[in-house]
Structure formats: structure tokens, C-alpha cells
Coordinates of C-alpha atoms and ligand atoms in Angstrom, one line a residue:
X1 CA 30.3 -2.7 -29.5
X2 CA 27.0 -3.5 -27.7
X3 CA 23.9 -3.2 -29.8
X4 CA 20.7 -1.8 -28.5
X5 CA 17.1 -2.7 -29.2
X6 CA 14.3 -0.5 -27.9
X7 CA 10.8 -1.9 -27.7
X8 CA 7.9 0.5 -27.5
X9 CA 4.2 -0.1 -27.6
X10 CA 1.3 1.8 -29.2
X11 CA -2.5 1.8 -29.5
X12 CA -3.3 0.1 -26.2
X13 CA -1.6 -1.2 -23.1
X14 CA -1.3 -4.9 -22.2
X15 CA -0.1 -5.9 -25.7
X16 CA 2.4 -8.4 -24.3
X17 CA 5.4 -6.2 -24.9
X18 CA 7.2 -7.8 -22.0
X19 CA 6.6 -11.2 -23.5
X20 CA 7.7 -10.1 -26.9
X21 CA 10.9 -8.5 -25.4
X22 CA 11.6 -11.7 -23.6
X23 CA 11.0 -13.7 -26.8
X24 CA 13.5 -11.6 -28.7
X25 CA 15.9 -12.1 -25.9
X26 CA 15.4 -15.9 -26.2
X27 CA 15.9 -15.8 -30.0
X28 CA 19.1 -13.8 -29.7
X29 CA 20.5 -16.1 -26.9
X30 CA 19.7 -19.0 -29.2
X31 CA 22.1 -17.5 -31.7
X32 CA 24.8 -17.6 -29.0
X33 CA 24.6 -13.9 -28.2
X34 CA 25.0 -12.4 -24.7
X35 CA 21.9 -10.5 -23.9
X36 CA 20.9 -8.0 -21.2
X37 CA 17.3 -6.9 -20.7
X38 CA 15.7 -4.0 -18.8
X39 CA 12.4 -2.3 -18.4
X40 CA 12.0 1.4 -18.0
X41 CA 8.6 2.3 -16.4
X42 CA 7.3 5.8 -16.7
X43 CA 5.2 5.8 -13.5
X44 CA 6.4 7.8 -10.5
X45 CA 6.5 5.1 -7.9
X46 CA 10.1 4.3 -7.0
X47 CA 9.4 0.7 -7.5
X48 CA 6.1 -1.3 -7.8
X49 CA 6.5 -2.8 -4.3
X50 CA 3.9 -0.5 -2.9
X51 CA 1.4 -0.9 -5.7
X52 CA -1.8 -2.9 -5.4
X53 CA -1.6 -6.1 -7.4
X54 CA -5.2 -5.4 -8.6
X55 CA -3.8 -2.4 -10.5
X56 CA -0.4 -3.6 -11.5
X57 CA -0.2 -7.3 -11.3
X58 CA 2.2 -9.2 -9.2
X59 CA 5.4 -7.7 -7.7
X60 CA 8.3 -9.7 -9.0
X61 CA 11.3 -10.1 -6.8
X62 CA 14.9 -10.5 -8.0
X63 CA 17.8 -12.2 -6.2
X64 CA 19.2 -8.9 -5.0
X65 CA 15.8 -8.1 -3.4
X66 CA 14.7 -5.5 -6.0
X67 CA 10.9 -5.4 -6.2
X68 CA 10.1 -5.1 -9.9
X69 CA 7.5 -5.2 -12.6
X70 CA 6.1 -8.6 -13.5
X71 CA 7.6 -8.4 -17.1
X72 CA 11.0 -9.1 -15.5
X73 CA 9.5 -12.5 -14.7
X74 CA 9.1 -13.1 -18.4
X75 CA 12.7 -12.0 -19.0
X76 CA 14.0 -14.6 -16.4
X77 CA 11.7 -17.4 -17.6
X78 CA 12.8 -16.9 -21.3
X79 CA 16.4 -15.9 -21.0
X80 CA 19.5 -16.3 -18.9
X81 CA 20.1 -12.5 -18.8
X82 CA 21.2 -11.7 -15.2
X83 CA 18.8 -9.2 -13.7
X84 CA 19.4 -6.8 -10.9
X85 CA 18.3 -3.4 -9.6
X86 CA 19.6 -2.0 -12.9
X87 CA 17.0 -4.0 -14.8
X88 CA 13.9 -2.0 -13.8
X89 CA 14.1 1.7 -13.6
X90 CA 11.1 3.9 -13.0
X91 CA 10.5 7.7 -13.3
X92 CA 10.4 7.7 -9.5
X93 CA 14.0 6.4 -9.4
X94 CA 15.1 8.7 -12.1
X95 CA 13.7 11.8 -10.4
X96 CA 14.9 10.7 -7.0
X97 CA 18.5 10.7 -8.5
X98 CA 18.1 13.9 -10.3
X99 CA 16.8 15.7 -7.2
X100 CA 19.5 14.2 -5.1
X101 CA 22.1 15.6 -7.4
X102 CA 20.4 18.9 -7.5
X103 CA 20.4 19.1 -3.7
X104 CA 24.0 18.1 -3.6
X105 CA 24.9 20.9 -6.0
X106 CA 26.2 18.5 -8.6
X107 CA 24.6 20.5 -11.5
X108 CA 26.8 23.4 -10.7
X109 CA 24.1 26.1 -10.8
X110 CA 22.3 24.8 -14.0
X111 CA 18.6 25.1 -14.3
X112 CA 17.6 21.5 -13.9
X113 CA 15.2 20.4 -16.7
X114 CA 13.6 17.4 -18.2
X115 CA 15.9 17.8 -21.2
X116 CA 18.8 17.3 -20.7
X117 CA 19.0 16.3 -17.0
X118 CA 16.2 13.8 -16.8
X119 CA 16.9 12.4 -20.3
X120 CA 20.6 12.1 -19.4
X121 CA 19.7 10.1 -16.4
X122 CA 17.6 7.8 -18.5
X123 CA 20.3 7.3 -21.0
X124 CA 22.8 6.5 -18.2
X125 CA 20.5 3.7 -17.1
X126 CA 20.4 2.3 -20.6
X127 CA 24.2 2.6 -21.1
X128 CA 24.8 0.9 -17.7
X129 CA 23.8 -2.5 -19.1
X130 CA 26.2 -2.3 -22.1
X131 CA 29.8 -3.5 -21.9
X132 CA 32.5 -5.6 -23.5
X133 CA 30.8 -8.9 -22.4
X134 CA 27.3 -7.9 -23.7
X135 CA 26.3 -8.2 -27.4
X136 CA 22.7 -6.8 -27.2
X137 CA 20.8 -4.8 -24.7
X138 CA 17.0 -5.0 -24.9
X139 CA 15.2 -2.0 -23.4
X140 CA 11.5 -2.2 -23.1
X141 CA 9.7 1.1 -22.5
X142 CA 6.6 0.7 -20.3
X143 CA 3.4 2.5 -21.1
X144 CA 2.0 3.5 -24.5
X145 CA 3.4 5.9 -27.0
X146 CA 1.4 9.1 -26.7
X147 CA 1.2 9.0 -22.9
X148 CA 2.5 12.2 -21.3
X149 CA 4.8 10.4 -18.9
X150 CA 6.4 8.3 -21.6
X151 CA 7.7 11.4 -23.5
X152 CA 11.1 11.8 -21.7
X153 CA 11.8 8.2 -22.3
X154 CA 11.1 8.4 -26.1
X155 CA 13.2 11.5 -26.3
X156 CA 16.0 9.8 -24.4
X157 CA 16.1 6.7 -26.7
X158 CA 15.9 9.0 -29.8
X159 CA 19.0 10.8 -28.5
X160 CA 20.7 7.6 -27.6
X161 CA 21.0 6.5 -31.2
X162 CA 23.0 9.6 -32.0
X163 CA 25.2 8.9 -29.0
X164 CA 26.2 5.3 -29.9
X165 CA 25.9 5.4 -33.6
X166 CA 22.9 4.7 -35.9
X167 CA 24.1 1.2 -36.9
X168 CA 24.0 0.1 -33.3
X169 CA 20.4 0.9 -32.5
X170 CA 17.1 -0.6 -33.5
X171 CA 13.6 0.4 -32.7
X172 CA 10.9 -2.2 -32.5
X173 CA 7.3 -0.9 -32.1
X174 CA 4.4 -3.1 -31.1
X175 CA 0.9 -2.3 -32.0
X176 CA -2.6 -3.7 -32.2
X177 CA -4.6 -4.4 -35.4
X178 CA -8.1 -4.5 -34.1
X179 CA -10.5 -6.9 -35.9
X180 CA -13.9 -5.6 -36.7
X181 CA -16.2 -8.6 -36.6
X182 CA -19.1 -6.9 -38.3
X183 CA -17.2 -6.2 -41.5
X184 CA -14.6 -9.0 -41.1
X185 CA -11.7 -6.6 -41.4
X186 CA -8.5 -5.8 -39.5
X187 CA -7.9 -2.1 -39.2
X188 CA -4.5 -0.4 -39.6
X189 CA -5.4 3.2 -38.7
X190 CA -4.5 3.0 -35.0
X191 CA -1.1 1.5 -36.0
X192 CA -0.6 4.3 -38.5
X193 CA -1.4 6.9 -35.9
X194 CA 0.8 5.3 -33.2
X195 CA 3.8 5.2 -35.6
X196 CA 2.9 8.8 -36.5
X197 CA 3.3 9.8 -32.9
X198 CA 6.7 8.1 -32.7
X199 CA 7.9 9.8 -35.9
X200 CA 6.8 13.2 -34.4
X201 CA 9.4 12.6 -31.7
X202 CA 11.9 11.6 -34.3
X203 CA 11.8 7.8 -34.0
X204 CA 11.2 5.8 -37.2
X205 CA 10.6 2.2 -36.1
X206 CA 12.7 -0.4 -37.9
X207 CA 10.2 -3.2 -37.2
X208 CA 6.5 -3.3 -36.4
X209 CA 5.2 -6.2 -34.4
X210 CA 1.4 -6.3 -34.8
X211 CA -0.8 -8.1 -32.3
X212 CA -3.9 -9.5 -34.1
X213 CA -6.6 -12.1 -34.0
X214 CA -6.3 -13.1 -37.7
X215 CA -3.4 -13.6 -40.0
X216 CA -2.1 -10.4 -41.7
X217 CA -2.6 -10.7 -45.5
X218 CA 0.1 -9.5 -47.9
X219 CA -2.1 -6.7 -48.9
X220 CA -2.5 -5.5 -45.4
X221 CA 1.3 -5.7 -44.9
X222 CA 1.8 -3.5 -48.0
X223 CA -0.7 -1.0 -46.6
X224 CA 1.0 -0.8 -43.2
X225 CA 4.4 -0.6 -45.0
X226 CA 3.2 2.3 -47.1
X227 CA 1.8 4.3 -44.3
X228 CA 4.4 3.5 -41.6
X229 CA 7.5 3.7 -43.7
X230 CA 8.7 0.2 -43.1
X231 CA 9.2 -2.6 -45.7
X232 CA 6.4 -5.3 -45.8
X233 CA 8.8 -8.0 -44.4
X234 CA 9.4 -5.7 -41.5
X235 CA 5.8 -6.0 -40.5
X236 CA 5.7 -9.0 -38.1
X237 CA 2.5 -10.7 -37.2
X238 CA 2.0 -11.7 -33.6
X239 CA -1.3 -13.6 -33.7
X240 CA -2.9 -14.8 -30.5
X241 CA -1.4 -18.2 -29.7
X242 CA -3.5 -21.3 -29.3
X243 CA -1.9 -23.1 -26.4
X244 CA 0.7 -21.1 -24.5
X245 CA 2.7 -17.9 -24.3
X246 CA 5.8 -20.0 -24.8
X247 CA 4.8 -20.4 -28.5
X248 CA 5.5 -16.6 -29.1
X249 CA 9.3 -16.8 -29.7
X250 CA 8.7 -19.6 -32.3
X251 CA 6.0 -17.6 -34.0
X252 CA 8.5 -14.7 -34.3
X253 CA 11.3 -17.0 -35.5
X254 CA 9.1 -18.5 -38.2
X255 CA 8.7 -15.0 -39.6
X256 CA 12.4 -14.4 -39.6
X257 CA 12.5 -11.7 -36.9
X258 CA 15.8 -13.1 -35.5
X259 CA 17.5 -12.9 -38.9
X260 CA 16.0 -9.5 -39.5
X261 CA 17.5 -8.2 -36.3
X262 CA 20.8 -9.8 -36.9
X263 CA 21.0 -8.2 -40.3
X264 CA 20.0 -4.7 -39.2
X265 CA 22.4 -4.7 -36.3
X266 CA 25.2 -6.5 -38.3
X267 CA 25.4 -9.3 -35.8
X268 CA 27.4 -12.4 -36.7
X269 CA 25.7 -15.0 -39.0
X270 CA 24.4 -17.9 -36.9
X271 CA 21.7 -20.4 -36.6
X272 CA 19.0 -19.7 -34.1
X273 CA 18.9 -23.0 -32.3
X274 CA 15.5 -23.2 -30.5
X275 CA 15.3 -27.0 -30.4
X276 CA 14.9 -27.5 -26.7
X277 CA 12.3 -24.7 -26.5
X278 CA 10.4 -26.3 -29.4
X279 CA 10.4 -29.7 -27.6
X280 CA 9.1 -28.1 -24.4
X281 CA 6.3 -26.4 -26.4
X282 CA 5.4 -29.9 -27.9
X283 CA 5.0 -31.3 -24.4
X284 CA 2.7 -28.4 -23.6
X285 CA 0.6 -29.0 -26.7
X286 CA 0.3 -32.7 -26.2
X287 CA 0.0 -33.5 -22.5
X288 CA -0.6 -37.1 -21.4
X289 CA -3.2 -36.3 -18.8
X290 CA -4.8 -33.4 -16.8
X291 CA -4.9 -32.5 -13.1
X292 CA -6.7 -29.6 -11.5
X293 CA -5.2 -27.4 -8.9
X294 CA -7.1 -24.9 -6.8
X295 CA -5.3 -21.6 -6.2
X296 CA -7.0 -19.8 -3.3
X297 CA -6.1 -16.1 -3.2
X298 CA -7.3 -12.6 -2.7
X299 CA -6.5 -11.0 -6.0
X300 CA -7.7 -13.9 -8.0
X301 CA -9.8 -12.0 -10.6
X302 CA -6.8 -10.5 -12.2
X303 CA -4.7 -13.1 -14.1
X304 CA -1.5 -11.0 -13.6
X305 CA -1.7 -10.9 -9.8
X306 CA -0.3 -14.4 -9.4
X307 CA 1.5 -14.5 -12.7
X308 CA 4.6 -16.4 -11.6
X309 CA 2.5 -18.9 -9.6
X310 CA 0.5 -19.8 -12.7
X311 CA 3.6 -20.0 -14.8
X312 CA 5.4 -22.2 -12.2
X313 CA 2.4 -24.5 -12.1
X314 CA 2.4 -24.8 -15.9
X315 CA 6.1 -25.6 -15.8
X316 CA 5.4 -28.4 -13.2
X317 CA 2.9 -29.7 -15.8
X318 CA 5.7 -29.8 -18.4
X319 CA 7.9 -31.7 -15.9
X320 CA 5.1 -34.3 -15.4
X321 CA 3.9 -34.2 -19.1
X322 CA 0.4 -33.2 -18.0
X323 CA -1.8 -30.2 -18.4
X324 CA -2.5 -28.4 -15.1
X325 CA -5.9 -26.8 -15.0
X326 CA -6.0 -24.0 -12.5
X327 CA -9.3 -23.3 -10.6
X328 CA -8.9 -19.8 -9.4
X329 CA -10.8 -19.3 -6.1
X330 CA -11.5 -16.1 -4.4
X331 CA -10.7 -16.9 -0.7
X332 CA -13.7 -14.9 0.5
X333 CA -16.0 -17.5 -1.2
X334 CA -14.6 -20.1 1.2
X335 CA -15.9 -18.0 4.1
X336 CA -19.5 -18.6 3.0
X337 CA -19.5 -21.8 1.0
X338 CA -18.2 -25.1 2.4
X339 CA -14.7 -26.1 1.2
X340 CA -16.0 -29.5 0.1
X341 CA -18.2 -27.8 -2.4
X342 CA -15.8 -25.1 -3.6
X343 CA -12.8 -27.4 -3.9
X344 CA -14.7 -30.5 -5.1
X345 CA -12.8 -32.4 -7.8
X346 CA -9.5 -30.5 -7.2
X347 CA -6.4 -32.7 -7.0
X348 CA -4.3 -30.1 -5.1
X349 CA -4.7 -26.9 -3.2
X350 CA -2.2 -24.0 -3.4
X351 CA -2.4 -20.8 -1.2
X352 CA 0.0 -18.2 -2.6
X353 CA 1.4 -15.0 -1.0
X354 CA -0.8 -12.3 0.3
X355 CA -1.3 -9.5 2.8
X356 CA -4.0 -8.4 5.2
X357 CA -7.1 -9.9 6.7
X358 CA -9.5 -10.1 3.8
X359 CA -10.1 -13.7 2.8
X360 CA -7.9 -15.1 5.5
X361 CA -10.6 -17.3 7.0
X362 CA -11.4 -18.7 3.6
X363 CA -7.7 -19.6 3.2
X364 CA -7.6 -21.3 6.6
X365 CA -10.7 -23.3 5.6
X366 CA -8.9 -24.3 2.4
X367 CA -5.9 -25.5 4.4
X368 CA -8.1 -27.5 6.7
X369 CA -9.9 -29.2 3.9
X370 CA -6.6 -30.2 2.3
X371 CA -5.0 -31.3 5.5
X372 CA -8.0 -33.4 6.7
X373 CA -8.8 -34.8 3.3
X374 CA -5.2 -35.8 2.4
X375 CA -5.3 -33.5 -0.6
X376 CA -1.8 -32.2 -1.6
X377 CA -1.3 -28.8 -0.2
X378 CA 1.3 -26.3 -1.2
X379 CA 1.6 -23.1 0.9
X380 CA 3.7 -20.2 -0.3
X381 CA 4.6 -17.3 2.0
X382 CA 1.2 -16.3 3.4
X383 CA 0.2 -19.8 2.5
X384 CA 2.7 -21.1 5.0
X385 CA 1.5 -18.7 7.6
X386 CA -2.1 -19.8 7.0
X387 CA -1.1 -23.4 7.3
X388 CA 0.6 -22.7 10.7
X389 CA -2.4 -20.8 12.0
X390 CA -4.8 -23.5 10.8
X391 CA -2.7 -26.2 12.5
X392 CA -2.4 -24.2 15.7
X393 CA -6.1 -23.6 15.9
X394 CA -7.5 -26.9 14.8
X395 CA -4.9 -29.4 15.9
X396 CA -3.2 -27.7 18.9
X397 CA -6.5 -26.3 20.0
X398 CA -5.2 -22.7 20.3
X399 CA -8.3 -20.8 19.3
X400 CA -6.5 -17.5 19.6
X401 CA -3.7 -18.4 17.2
X402 CA -3.1 -15.8 14.6
X403 CA -0.6 -13.6 12.8
X404 CA 0.1 -10.3 14.4
X405 CA -0.3 -8.8 11.0
X406 CA -4.1 -9.2 11.4
X407 CA -4.4 -9.3 15.2
X408 CA -1.7 -7.3 17.0
X409 CA -2.8 -8.7 20.3
X410 CA -3.3 -12.3 19.3
X411 CA -3.4 -14.6 22.3
X412 CA -1.1 -17.0 20.5
X413 CA 1.0 -15.1 18.0
X414 CA 2.2 -18.1 16.0
X415 CA 3.2 -15.8 13.2
X416 CA 4.9 -12.5 14.3
X417 CA 7.3 -9.8 13.4
X418 CA 11.1 -10.1 13.9
X419 CA 12.6 -7.5 16.3
X420 CA 14.2 -5.6 13.4
X421 CA 10.9 -5.3 11.6
X422 CA 9.2 -3.7 14.6
X423 CA 10.9 -0.4 14.1
X424 CA 10.0 -0.1 10.4
X425 CA 7.6 2.6 9.4
X426 CA 8.2 3.0 5.6
X427 CA 6.4 0.5 3.5
X428 CA 8.6 0.7 0.4
X429 CA 11.5 -1.7 0.1
X430 CA 11.6 -2.6 3.8
X431 CA 10.4 -6.3 3.8
X432 CA 12.7 -9.3 4.1
X433 CA 13.6 -9.3 0.4
X434 CA 15.6 -11.3 -2.0
X435 CA 17.6 -14.5 -2.2
X436 CA 18.6 -16.1 1.1
X437 CA 20.0 -19.6 1.9
X438 CA 17.7 -22.3 3.3
X439 CA 19.1 -25.5 4.8
X440 CA 16.8 -28.5 4.1
X441 CA 16.8 -31.0 6.9
X442 CA 14.6 -33.9 5.8
X443 CA 11.3 -34.6 4.3
X444 CA 9.6 -34.0 1.0
X445 CA 11.2 -30.6 0.2
X446 CA 14.7 -32.1 0.8
X447 CA 13.8 -35.0 -1.5
X448 CA 12.4 -32.8 -4.2
X449 CA 15.4 -30.5 -4.4
X450 CA 17.9 -33.3 -3.9
X451 CA 20.2 -30.8 -2.2
X452 CA 21.0 -29.7 1.3
X453 CA 21.1 -25.9 0.8
X454 CA 19.1 -23.9 -1.7
X455 CA 18.8 -20.2 -2.3
X456 CA 15.2 -18.9 -2.5
X457 CA 13.7 -15.4 -2.8
X458 CA 11.7 -13.7 -0.1
X459 CA 9.2 -11.0 0.2
X460 CA 7.5 -10.8 3.6
X461 CA 7.7 -9.2 7.0
X462 CA 6.3 -11.8 9.3
X463 CA 7.8 -15.2 10.4
X464 CA 6.9 -18.3 12.2
X465 CA 7.2 -17.7 15.9
X466 CA 10.0 -20.0 17.2
X467 CA 8.3 -20.3 20.6
X468 CA 5.7 -22.6 18.9
X469 CA 8.0 -24.7 16.9
X470 CA 8.2 -27.5 19.5
X471 CA 4.5 -27.8 20.0
X472 CA 3.7 -27.7 16.3
X473 CA 6.3 -30.5 15.7
X474 CA 5.0 -32.6 18.5
X475 CA 1.6 -32.7 16.8
X476 CA 3.0 -33.4 13.4
X477 CA 3.8 -30.1 11.7
X478 CA 7.6 -30.0 11.5
X479 CA 10.1 -27.4 10.4
X480 CA 12.1 -29.1 7.7
X481 CA 13.9 -26.1 6.2
X482 CA 15.7 -23.3 8.1
X483 CA 17.7 -20.2 7.7
X484 CA 20.5 -21.1 10.0
X485 CA 22.0 -17.7 10.3
X486 CA 18.8 -15.9 11.3
X487 CA 17.3 -19.0 13.0
X488 CA 14.1 -18.8 11.0
X489 CA 11.7 -21.5 9.8
X490 CA 11.6 -21.6 6.0
X491 CA 9.8 -24.9 5.3
X492 CA 7.1 -26.8 7.3
X493 CA 5.7 -30.2 6.4
X494 CA 3.3 -32.7 7.7
X495 CA 4.9 -36.1 7.3
X496 CA 1.7 -38.0 8.0
X497 CA 0.0 -36.6 4.9
X498 CA 0.4 -37.5 1.2
X499 CA 1.9 -34.1 0.4
X500 CA 1.7 -31.1 2.7
X501 CA 4.6 -28.6 2.2
X502 CA 4.6 -24.9 2.9
X503 CA 7.5 -22.5 2.4
X504 CA 8.1 -19.0 3.7
X505 CA 9.9 -18.0 0.5
X506 CA 8.6 -17.6 -3.1
X507 CA 9.8 -20.6 -5.2
X508 CA 7.6 -19.4 -8.1
X509 CA 10.2 -16.8 -9.0
X510 CA 12.8 -19.4 -9.8
X511 CA 10.8 -21.7 -12.1
X512 CA 11.4 -21.7 -15.8
X513 CA 9.7 -23.7 -18.5
X514 CA 13.0 -25.5 -19.3
X515 CA 13.9 -25.8 -15.6
X516 CA 10.6 -26.4 -13.7
X517 CA 10.9 -25.7 -10.0
X518 CA 11.4 -29.0 -8.0
X519 CA 8.8 -28.2 -5.4
X520 CA 6.1 -27.3 -7.9
X521 CA 7.0 -30.4 -9.9
X522 CA 6.7 -32.6 -6.8
X523 CA 3.4 -31.0 -5.8
X524 CA 1.9 -31.6 -9.3
X525 CA 3.2 -35.2 -9.2
X526 CA 1.4 -35.6 -5.8
X527 CA -1.7 -34.2 -7.3
X528 CA -1.5 -36.7 -10.1
X529 CA -1.1 -39.5 -7.6
X530 CA -4.1 -38.3 -5.7
X531 CA -6.2 -38.2 -8.9
X532 CA -5.1 -41.7 -9.7
X533 CA -6.2 -42.9 -6.3
X534 CA -9.6 -41.4 -7.0
Ligands
LIG601 N1 1.8 -10.8 4.7 C1 2.8 -11.8 5.0 C2 4.0 -11.1 5.5 O1 4.3 -10.0 5.3 C3 3.1 -12.6 3.8 C4 3.7 -11.9 2.6 C5 3.6 -12.7 1.3 O2 2.9 -13.7 1.2 N2 4.4 -12.3 0.4 O3 4.8 -11.8 6.1

């Protein structure tokens, strides 16, 4: 029988629920259990693909092309749980399905209501992940308890326990213990009230995970226990970590959360073997050296907008046993201030994915600076397109080179739309999405992967215009990776440069702390070499 753990959050958003869910997944997998993870998001967008990264952080893409919440990135980096379209459900998706059924007459004349029709649909999504080969399903509920839109989800997970048996379900609630500096105290009232809200719906949490700045004293645990109806040892402290988010699972393990879950859900007795994870965290804590990478983007102010990029860069640091410092640069700054100044002291330059014209000239200036200065350059998606435009303009002398995304009538459309994308009018879910094969021909990328064919995830509409491939190659920017079936350029490189590689896909989505992505690792290695050269 599959067990279920529901993770809810209270008091404030951004508590790191996704990270905690992923950490629990890791701990359970480290006990030899087969885990599935999903996130239920109460907003009405069908998926986050159309949302502004400034509001909602990066859009994370799965192998099957589903555009998902960035928390799914944590799930993939921490666990081996296979993720698919079933792993991120939104209210938009739920309502779409309910309304489809209503129009198709499937409700046989019933009045269609939130309870039971919407809640049934939610429960179906939860149950869909269970099965004979799954020991535990972790379901994270997005949003904060008390939000109007979260209500049907909480109602659904309350009912779910009755459906599958009390002994098979556990509720984990995450809250914040704010620290009042003036009187040097951590306050429990918001936690009490948040748990009160849950109990109003009929959910008594089994475990509380409390985010806090200071350690929770035994007295405080007793107080929380008394007011929230859990035992003191069921109050778990999740204090801000010193070095890295990858410490979180170890912090939870130290407090026995893994054993507590196993006991509550009567899971087999086992040791939680986190040795390799622990070793990885040690490398993170004690790097041999430091390099600095500039990430030049449009949504740079918000840490979450390029979440997977920053994580992949950190993993590359682990692979090279160095700390990678990231200098986050708003591309627009490079439109006014010379690149020599803004990028001074950086050992590598990375231009990540992006859309639209804002900051484009700054990105092109960053590419030029890296190309001419022999500074390792890594272009990802838009970062490849910028590299091609820069090369076409400044090396081939095509002043009118551009992407048709920003100039529909570009004189030299070096980046343009594929025929099939020209007809597309809907923005949601219509890009080139998901894992596709890339054949590596030669060069740095081929060497880094050590393989001829790789699968990498995509999320873009525009492509390198094949009409320019020859001229670009003649001048030194060669296509070194291709999608053979679609005849598309996937990787470009400058051989006559210490490290200049750009890819049309998103390698950051496949990097894990225990399996750093080879291209990121190779890029950071090149940055280290550059630093050593001085
Ligand atoms: N805007 C570009 C395109 O649609 C690049 C997208 C991206 O970087 N993810 O092709």
C-alpha cells in the first residue's frame, strides 16, 4: 500500500517548502524507498509557462516538455523520482478538466460544485502517483494555509485520508517562527494560528517543521506542542543553513525526521544512508579555491528567476572542488557601462535563457567582451542566439543581423522561426519543449560529455537560421551539435578560443549536486584555468 505525505505551509510564503519536500524525498530514498513527488499549485494558470519570471521565478521544464514550477527542480536535484505532467497540477488544469467533463455531459445532470467535483479531481491527481511500485507519494500544496484558493486542496487532502486509511497518510506543516531582535525572542503565535486554520478544516498536522533564525529551545518546543497538539519531538527545527541548501536534508535527518516518518507510516526499519550526500556537502563547505562567473540576464534581481542556472553552476563548483561566486549582472547595465568595467575580474561569462528585446544589446556586449578577451563563455538558449548575433555583426560584418523575435524584418535574420512555429498564436505550451536528442560532432562539448548523442531539454521558439551556418563556420563559429531529424543547430563553438560554447537547449535542468552537468563542469574548469593564467 502506497503511503502519502502532504506538505502544507503556513504564516508566509517562500518558506522553502519545495526544498523541504525534496529533502524528505531524499531521506526516504536513502532508506531504499521508492518515492514519487508532486506539487499542487492553487493558482488558475494552466501551467506557469506564461508567467513572468519576476513574479514566479524560473519556469522549470521536464523531459516530457511540461512547463512546471521551479520546486520541481528541487525534486529532481534531490531525488530520483521520475517527474512528468502528472507531477505539477494547477487549479487551472483541474478546472479545465472539470469543465470539459461538464460540457461532455459526464456529470449526468449533477450540479457541478467545488465539493465534490473539484475536490474529486484533486484527489484523482494525488492517487494517480500511487501504485504497486511506489512506497511513498509526497504531495506539496503550493500557497499558504488560509489563502482562499488553497481551500479546495486542503479539503481534498483531508478527505483523502479517509479514502485510503488513516495509517497511510501523514500531514507535515511548515511554518515560520519569527525572531524579534528587540526582545531577543522567537514567537510562536503565527504558528499556533496557522495550525488553528488547518484544524478548522479538519487537518491535525503530524509534524511541524519550523523555519527559524535561532535554535528552538526545549521550552519553546513544549509551548508549540501544547498549543498545536503535537508532541515536542514532532516539532522539527529548520534553522537557516550556513553554506548551502544541500545541508537541509542532513539537518532534518539529525533531528530524526526520517525515523519519525517511518514510524508514523509503519515503513520498514532501515538505515538512512546519506553518506554520498554528506561527502558532497563537505566539498561545498571546504572548497580548494574560488572562481567568479558573471551571469548576465534580464531578471537578475530575483534569485529564483535563474534558479537552475545558479544550482548547476554550484554543482560545477563541486565537480571542480571550488566555490563559484556568481556576479549577477542586469544586462541593461552593459548598455551604458563598458563591459571591461562591469565584467572586470570575472573568470567566465554566462548568458542564460531569455525573451524579448530588453537588455539584448547588453548581452551582445557581454558576448563580445568574452569572445575578444578569451574569457570562457557559456551561452544557453537565448545566450546561444546572442552569441550568433554578436558573431554575425562583429565578425561577419552583418550590421543588420538579428533575431526575428526582436526585429521581424531583420536584414540578416540569423535567428528565426521554424515554419511550424509561424502559425502559432497561443502562447501557452506551444514552444519547442522537452527532451530531444542532440548529436555531438566534435569539439569541447563532445569532449565534455564523452558521448555522441545526448538528450537535453528545450524551451524556445527561435532557431539558428541554417542559411548562415556556412558563413559562420568559415569565420570560426562552428555548429558542433545538431538535431539530425529536424536539421537544427544545437551547439555552436569557437575552436580558436579558450572556451566558447553555446547551446540551444537548457543543460541546467539536468544538473544534480551528485551528478554535475558535464558542460557546466567543463566551463567552470575553463574559468579556473583562466584565473590561473591571470
Ligand atoms: N527567446 C528565445 C526563443 O524563444 C530564447 C528562449 C530561451 O532562452 N529559453 O527562442
